[in-house]
Coordinates of C-alpha atoms in Angstrom, one line a residue:
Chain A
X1 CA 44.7 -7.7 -45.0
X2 CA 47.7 -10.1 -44.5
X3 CA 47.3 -13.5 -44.9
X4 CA 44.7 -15.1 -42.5
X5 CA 46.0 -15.9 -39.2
X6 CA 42.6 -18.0 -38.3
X7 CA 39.6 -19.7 -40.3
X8 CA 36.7 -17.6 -40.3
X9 CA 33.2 -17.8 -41.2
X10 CA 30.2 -16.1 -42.5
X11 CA 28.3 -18.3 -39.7
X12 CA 30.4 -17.1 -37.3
X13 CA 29.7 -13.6 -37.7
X14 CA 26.0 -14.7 -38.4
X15 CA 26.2 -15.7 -34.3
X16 CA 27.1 -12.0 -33.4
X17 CA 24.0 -9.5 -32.9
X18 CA 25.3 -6.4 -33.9
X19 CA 23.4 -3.4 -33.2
X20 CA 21.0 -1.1 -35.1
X21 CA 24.0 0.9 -36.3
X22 CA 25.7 -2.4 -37.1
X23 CA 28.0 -2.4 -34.1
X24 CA 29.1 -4.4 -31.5
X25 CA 30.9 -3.4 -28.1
X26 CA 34.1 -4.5 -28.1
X27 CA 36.0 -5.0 -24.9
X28 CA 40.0 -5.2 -24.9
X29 CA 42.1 -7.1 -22.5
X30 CA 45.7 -7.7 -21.8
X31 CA 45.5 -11.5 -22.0
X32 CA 48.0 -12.3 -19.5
X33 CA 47.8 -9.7 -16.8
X34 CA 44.0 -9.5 -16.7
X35 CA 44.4 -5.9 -17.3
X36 CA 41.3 -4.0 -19.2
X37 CA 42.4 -1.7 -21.9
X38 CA 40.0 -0.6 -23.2
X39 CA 36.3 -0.4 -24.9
X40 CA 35.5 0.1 -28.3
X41 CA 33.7 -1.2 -31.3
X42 CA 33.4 -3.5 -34.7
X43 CA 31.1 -3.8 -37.3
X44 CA 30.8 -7.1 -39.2
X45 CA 33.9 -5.8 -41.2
X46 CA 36.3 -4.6 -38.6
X47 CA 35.3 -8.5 -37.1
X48 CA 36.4 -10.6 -39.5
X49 CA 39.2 -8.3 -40.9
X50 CA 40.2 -8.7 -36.9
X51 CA 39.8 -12.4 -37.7
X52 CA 41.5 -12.7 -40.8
X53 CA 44.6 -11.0 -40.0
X54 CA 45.1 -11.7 -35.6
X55 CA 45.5 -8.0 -35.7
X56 CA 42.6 -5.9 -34.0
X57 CA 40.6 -3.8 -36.0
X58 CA 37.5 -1.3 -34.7
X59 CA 35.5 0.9 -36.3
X60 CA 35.8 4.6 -35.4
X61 CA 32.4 5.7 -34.6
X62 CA 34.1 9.2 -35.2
X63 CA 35.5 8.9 -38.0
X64 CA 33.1 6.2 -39.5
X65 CA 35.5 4.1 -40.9
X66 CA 37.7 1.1 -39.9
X67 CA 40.5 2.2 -37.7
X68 CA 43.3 -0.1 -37.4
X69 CA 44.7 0.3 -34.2
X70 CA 48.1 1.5 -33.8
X71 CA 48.1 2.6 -37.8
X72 CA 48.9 6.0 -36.3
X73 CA 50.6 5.7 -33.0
X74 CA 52.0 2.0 -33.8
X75 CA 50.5 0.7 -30.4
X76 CA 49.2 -2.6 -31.8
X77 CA 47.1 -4.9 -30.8
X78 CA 47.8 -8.4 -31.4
X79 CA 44.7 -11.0 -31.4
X80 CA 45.4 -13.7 -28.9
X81 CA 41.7 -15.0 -28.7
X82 CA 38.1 -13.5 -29.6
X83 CA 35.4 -14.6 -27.1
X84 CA 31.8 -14.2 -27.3
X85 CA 28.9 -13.7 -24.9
X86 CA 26.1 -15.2 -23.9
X87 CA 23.5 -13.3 -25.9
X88 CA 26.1 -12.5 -28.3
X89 CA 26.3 -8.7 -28.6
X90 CA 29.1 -8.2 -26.9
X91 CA 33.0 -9.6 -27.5
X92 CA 35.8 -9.6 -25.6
X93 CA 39.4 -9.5 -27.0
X94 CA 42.4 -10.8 -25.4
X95 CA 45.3 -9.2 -27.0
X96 CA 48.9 -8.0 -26.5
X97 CA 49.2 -4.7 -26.5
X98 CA 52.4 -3.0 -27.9
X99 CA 53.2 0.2 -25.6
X100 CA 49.8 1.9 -24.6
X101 CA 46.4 1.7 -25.6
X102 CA 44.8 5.0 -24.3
X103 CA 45.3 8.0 -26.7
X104 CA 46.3 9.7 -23.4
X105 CA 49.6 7.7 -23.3
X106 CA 48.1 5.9 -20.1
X107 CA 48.4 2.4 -20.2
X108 CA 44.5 1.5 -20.2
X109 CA 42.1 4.2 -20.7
X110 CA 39.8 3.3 -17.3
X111 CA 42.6 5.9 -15.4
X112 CA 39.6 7.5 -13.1
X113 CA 38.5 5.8 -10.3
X114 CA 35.5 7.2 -8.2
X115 CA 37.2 7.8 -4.9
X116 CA 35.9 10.2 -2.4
X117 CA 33.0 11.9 -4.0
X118 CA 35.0 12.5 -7.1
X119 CA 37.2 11.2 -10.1
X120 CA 40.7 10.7 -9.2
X121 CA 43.5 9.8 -12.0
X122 CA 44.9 6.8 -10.8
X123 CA 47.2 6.1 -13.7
X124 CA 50.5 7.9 -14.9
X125 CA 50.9 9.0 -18.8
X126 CA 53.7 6.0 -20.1
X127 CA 54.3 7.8 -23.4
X128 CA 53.4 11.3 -23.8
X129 CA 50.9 12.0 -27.0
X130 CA 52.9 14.2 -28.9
X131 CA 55.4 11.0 -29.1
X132 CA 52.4 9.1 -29.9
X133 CA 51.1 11.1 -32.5
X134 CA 53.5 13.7 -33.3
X135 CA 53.1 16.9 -34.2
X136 CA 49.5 17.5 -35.3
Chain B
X1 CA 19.1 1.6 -0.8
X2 CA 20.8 0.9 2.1
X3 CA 23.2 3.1 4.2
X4 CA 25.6 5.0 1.5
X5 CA 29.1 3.0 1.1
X6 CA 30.5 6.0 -0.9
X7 CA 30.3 9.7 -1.3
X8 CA 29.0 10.4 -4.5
X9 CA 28.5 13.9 -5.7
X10 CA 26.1 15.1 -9.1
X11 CA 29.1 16.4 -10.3
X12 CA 30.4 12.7 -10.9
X13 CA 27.8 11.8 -12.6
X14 CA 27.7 14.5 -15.1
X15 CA 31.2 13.7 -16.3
X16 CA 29.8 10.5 -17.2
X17 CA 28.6 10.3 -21.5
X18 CA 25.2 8.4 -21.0
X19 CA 24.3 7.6 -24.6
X20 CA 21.1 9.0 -27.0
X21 CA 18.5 6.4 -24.4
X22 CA 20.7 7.4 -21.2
X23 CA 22.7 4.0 -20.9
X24 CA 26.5 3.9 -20.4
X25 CA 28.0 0.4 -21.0
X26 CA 29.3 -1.3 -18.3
X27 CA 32.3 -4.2 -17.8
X28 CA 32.1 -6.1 -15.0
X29 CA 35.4 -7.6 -14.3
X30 CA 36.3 -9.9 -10.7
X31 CA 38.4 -7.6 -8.9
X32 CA 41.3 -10.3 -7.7
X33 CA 41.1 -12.4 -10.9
X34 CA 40.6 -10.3 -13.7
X35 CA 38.5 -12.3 -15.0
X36 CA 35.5 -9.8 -16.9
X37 CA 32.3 -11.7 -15.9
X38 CA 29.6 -9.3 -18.2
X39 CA 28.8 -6.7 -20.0
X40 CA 26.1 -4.4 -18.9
X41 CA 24.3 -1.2 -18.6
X42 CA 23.7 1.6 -16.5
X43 CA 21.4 4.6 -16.4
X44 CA 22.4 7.4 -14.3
X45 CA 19.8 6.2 -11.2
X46 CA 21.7 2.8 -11.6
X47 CA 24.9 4.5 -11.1
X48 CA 23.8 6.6 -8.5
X49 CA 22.5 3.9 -6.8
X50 CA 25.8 1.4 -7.5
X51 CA 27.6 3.9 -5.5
X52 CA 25.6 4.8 -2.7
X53 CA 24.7 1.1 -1.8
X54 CA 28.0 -1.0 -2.9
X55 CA 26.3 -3.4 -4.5
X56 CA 25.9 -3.4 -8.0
X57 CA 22.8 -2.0 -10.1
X58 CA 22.4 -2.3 -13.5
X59 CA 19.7 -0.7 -16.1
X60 CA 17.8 -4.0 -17.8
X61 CA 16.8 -2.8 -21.4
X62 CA 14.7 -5.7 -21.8
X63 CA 12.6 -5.1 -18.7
X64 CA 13.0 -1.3 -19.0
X65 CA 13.8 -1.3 -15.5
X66 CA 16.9 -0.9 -12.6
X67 CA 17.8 -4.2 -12.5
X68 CA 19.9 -5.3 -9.2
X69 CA 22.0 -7.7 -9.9
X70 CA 21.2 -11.2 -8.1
X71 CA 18.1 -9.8 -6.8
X72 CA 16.4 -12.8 -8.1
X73 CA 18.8 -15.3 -8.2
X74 CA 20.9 -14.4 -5.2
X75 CA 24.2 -13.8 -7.2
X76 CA 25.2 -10.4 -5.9
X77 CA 28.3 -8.2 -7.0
X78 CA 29.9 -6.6 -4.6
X79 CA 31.3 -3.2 -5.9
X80 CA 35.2 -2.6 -4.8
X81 CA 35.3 0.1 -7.3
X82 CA 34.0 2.1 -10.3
X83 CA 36.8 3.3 -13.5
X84 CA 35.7 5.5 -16.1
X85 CA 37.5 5.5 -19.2
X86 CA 39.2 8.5 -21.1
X87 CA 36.1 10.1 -22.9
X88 CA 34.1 9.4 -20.2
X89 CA 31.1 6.8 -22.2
X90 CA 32.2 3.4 -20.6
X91 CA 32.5 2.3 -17.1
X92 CA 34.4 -0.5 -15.5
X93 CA 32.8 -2.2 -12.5
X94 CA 35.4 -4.0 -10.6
X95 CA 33.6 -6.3 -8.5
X96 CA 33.6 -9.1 -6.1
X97 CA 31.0 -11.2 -7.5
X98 CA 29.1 -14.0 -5.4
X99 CA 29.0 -17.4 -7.5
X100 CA 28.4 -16.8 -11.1
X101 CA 27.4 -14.0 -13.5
X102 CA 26.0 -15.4 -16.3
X103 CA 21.8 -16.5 -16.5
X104 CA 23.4 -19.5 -18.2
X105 CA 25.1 -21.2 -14.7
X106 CA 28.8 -20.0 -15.4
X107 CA 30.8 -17.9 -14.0
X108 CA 31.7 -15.6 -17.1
X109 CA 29.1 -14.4 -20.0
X110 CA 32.0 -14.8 -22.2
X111 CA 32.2 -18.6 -22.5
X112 CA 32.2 -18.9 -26.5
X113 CA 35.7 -18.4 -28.4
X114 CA 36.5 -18.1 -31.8
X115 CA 38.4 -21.1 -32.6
X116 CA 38.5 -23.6 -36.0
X117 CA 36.3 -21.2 -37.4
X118 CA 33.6 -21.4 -35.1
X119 CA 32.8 -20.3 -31.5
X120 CA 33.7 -23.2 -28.9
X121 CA 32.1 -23.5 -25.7
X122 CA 35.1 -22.8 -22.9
X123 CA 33.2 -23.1 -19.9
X124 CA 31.4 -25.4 -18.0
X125 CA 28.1 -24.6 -16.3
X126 CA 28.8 -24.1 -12.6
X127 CA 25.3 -23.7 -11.2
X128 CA 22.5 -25.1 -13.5
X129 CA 19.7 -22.3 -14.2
X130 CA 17.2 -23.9 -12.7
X131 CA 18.8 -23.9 -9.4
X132 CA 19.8 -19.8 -10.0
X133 CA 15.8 -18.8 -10.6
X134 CA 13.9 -21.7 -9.9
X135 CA 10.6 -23.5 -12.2
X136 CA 10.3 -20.4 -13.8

């Protein structure tokens, strides 16, 4: 963790209901096109890490364990605002987004749109994955 | 269900990644604006029906029921068109949504941000409850 970028507090994270598995969906948006990035999600950990530093921070269900986003493929995103709902178990990040947030290279991961009785790819790959991620 | 809006085939459905109780979550954003109104869920029967009727059908876990939206307090959402994301376990709604989403009279469900350490109220109410359902 870097030095905190906003004051946080154990209240605050009190307010979020976070789910059996101690997880809360997490949606990502560009903050100034509108554009939807992406979903993932936080425990209370990746939260107020997320807080603390004004860089976003999941956890990878996967991988169970906090995954920094952009540690790998340096496509960062950078916390403009955390928002919360109205039953509070689910948040919405507005963020900027260094290159591409799918680990497709597509810009956003919602790239299928149901069109004609099927799922068309509406998006192009920006950055191809092996530039991403090299060679593993 | 009304007259089908779209063609929708099994085979779309089974590329969706319903979760261990059959939900996939769902983001509802305002198609022009951008603005994401809610987060919700779907069953497969709420899909199937979002896309054969246009109008938007979500799965209520509290009730345990389809629940479709603004059957009750006449704030329908229109569905321009359904995104699914990379792996296939979130969906995006994009929507044209009749007056406002949230239960609590404002447009968005994501009214609270994180700000001075604690979560701020951003949004006014537009329609008070009581107007949306009635003396309940």
């Amino acid at each position: 963790m870097t030095a905190p970028a906003r004051t946080t507090s154990a209240a605050m994270l009190d307010e979020i209901r976070f789910d059996a598995a101690g997880l809360v969906p997490v949606i990502a948006q560009q903050h100034d096109s509108g554009e939807i990035l992406m979903m993932a999600w936080m425990n209370r950990d990746a939260v107020a890490e997320t807080l603390a530093t004004g860089r976003v921070c999941y956890w990878s269900r996967s991988r169970a364990a906090l995954w920094r986003k952009g540690e790998t493929s340096s496509q960062v995103q950078r916390l403009i605002e955390l928002r919360l709902d109205c039953d509070g178990d689910t948040l919405l990040a507005l963020v900027d987004q260094t290159g591409v947030a799918c680990h497709t290279g597509r810009r956003s991961c919602f790239f299928r749109a149901a069109r004609d009785g099927d799922w068309q790819v509406i998006a192009a790959v920006e950055t191809p994955p092996d530039e991403l991620y090299g060679d593993r």
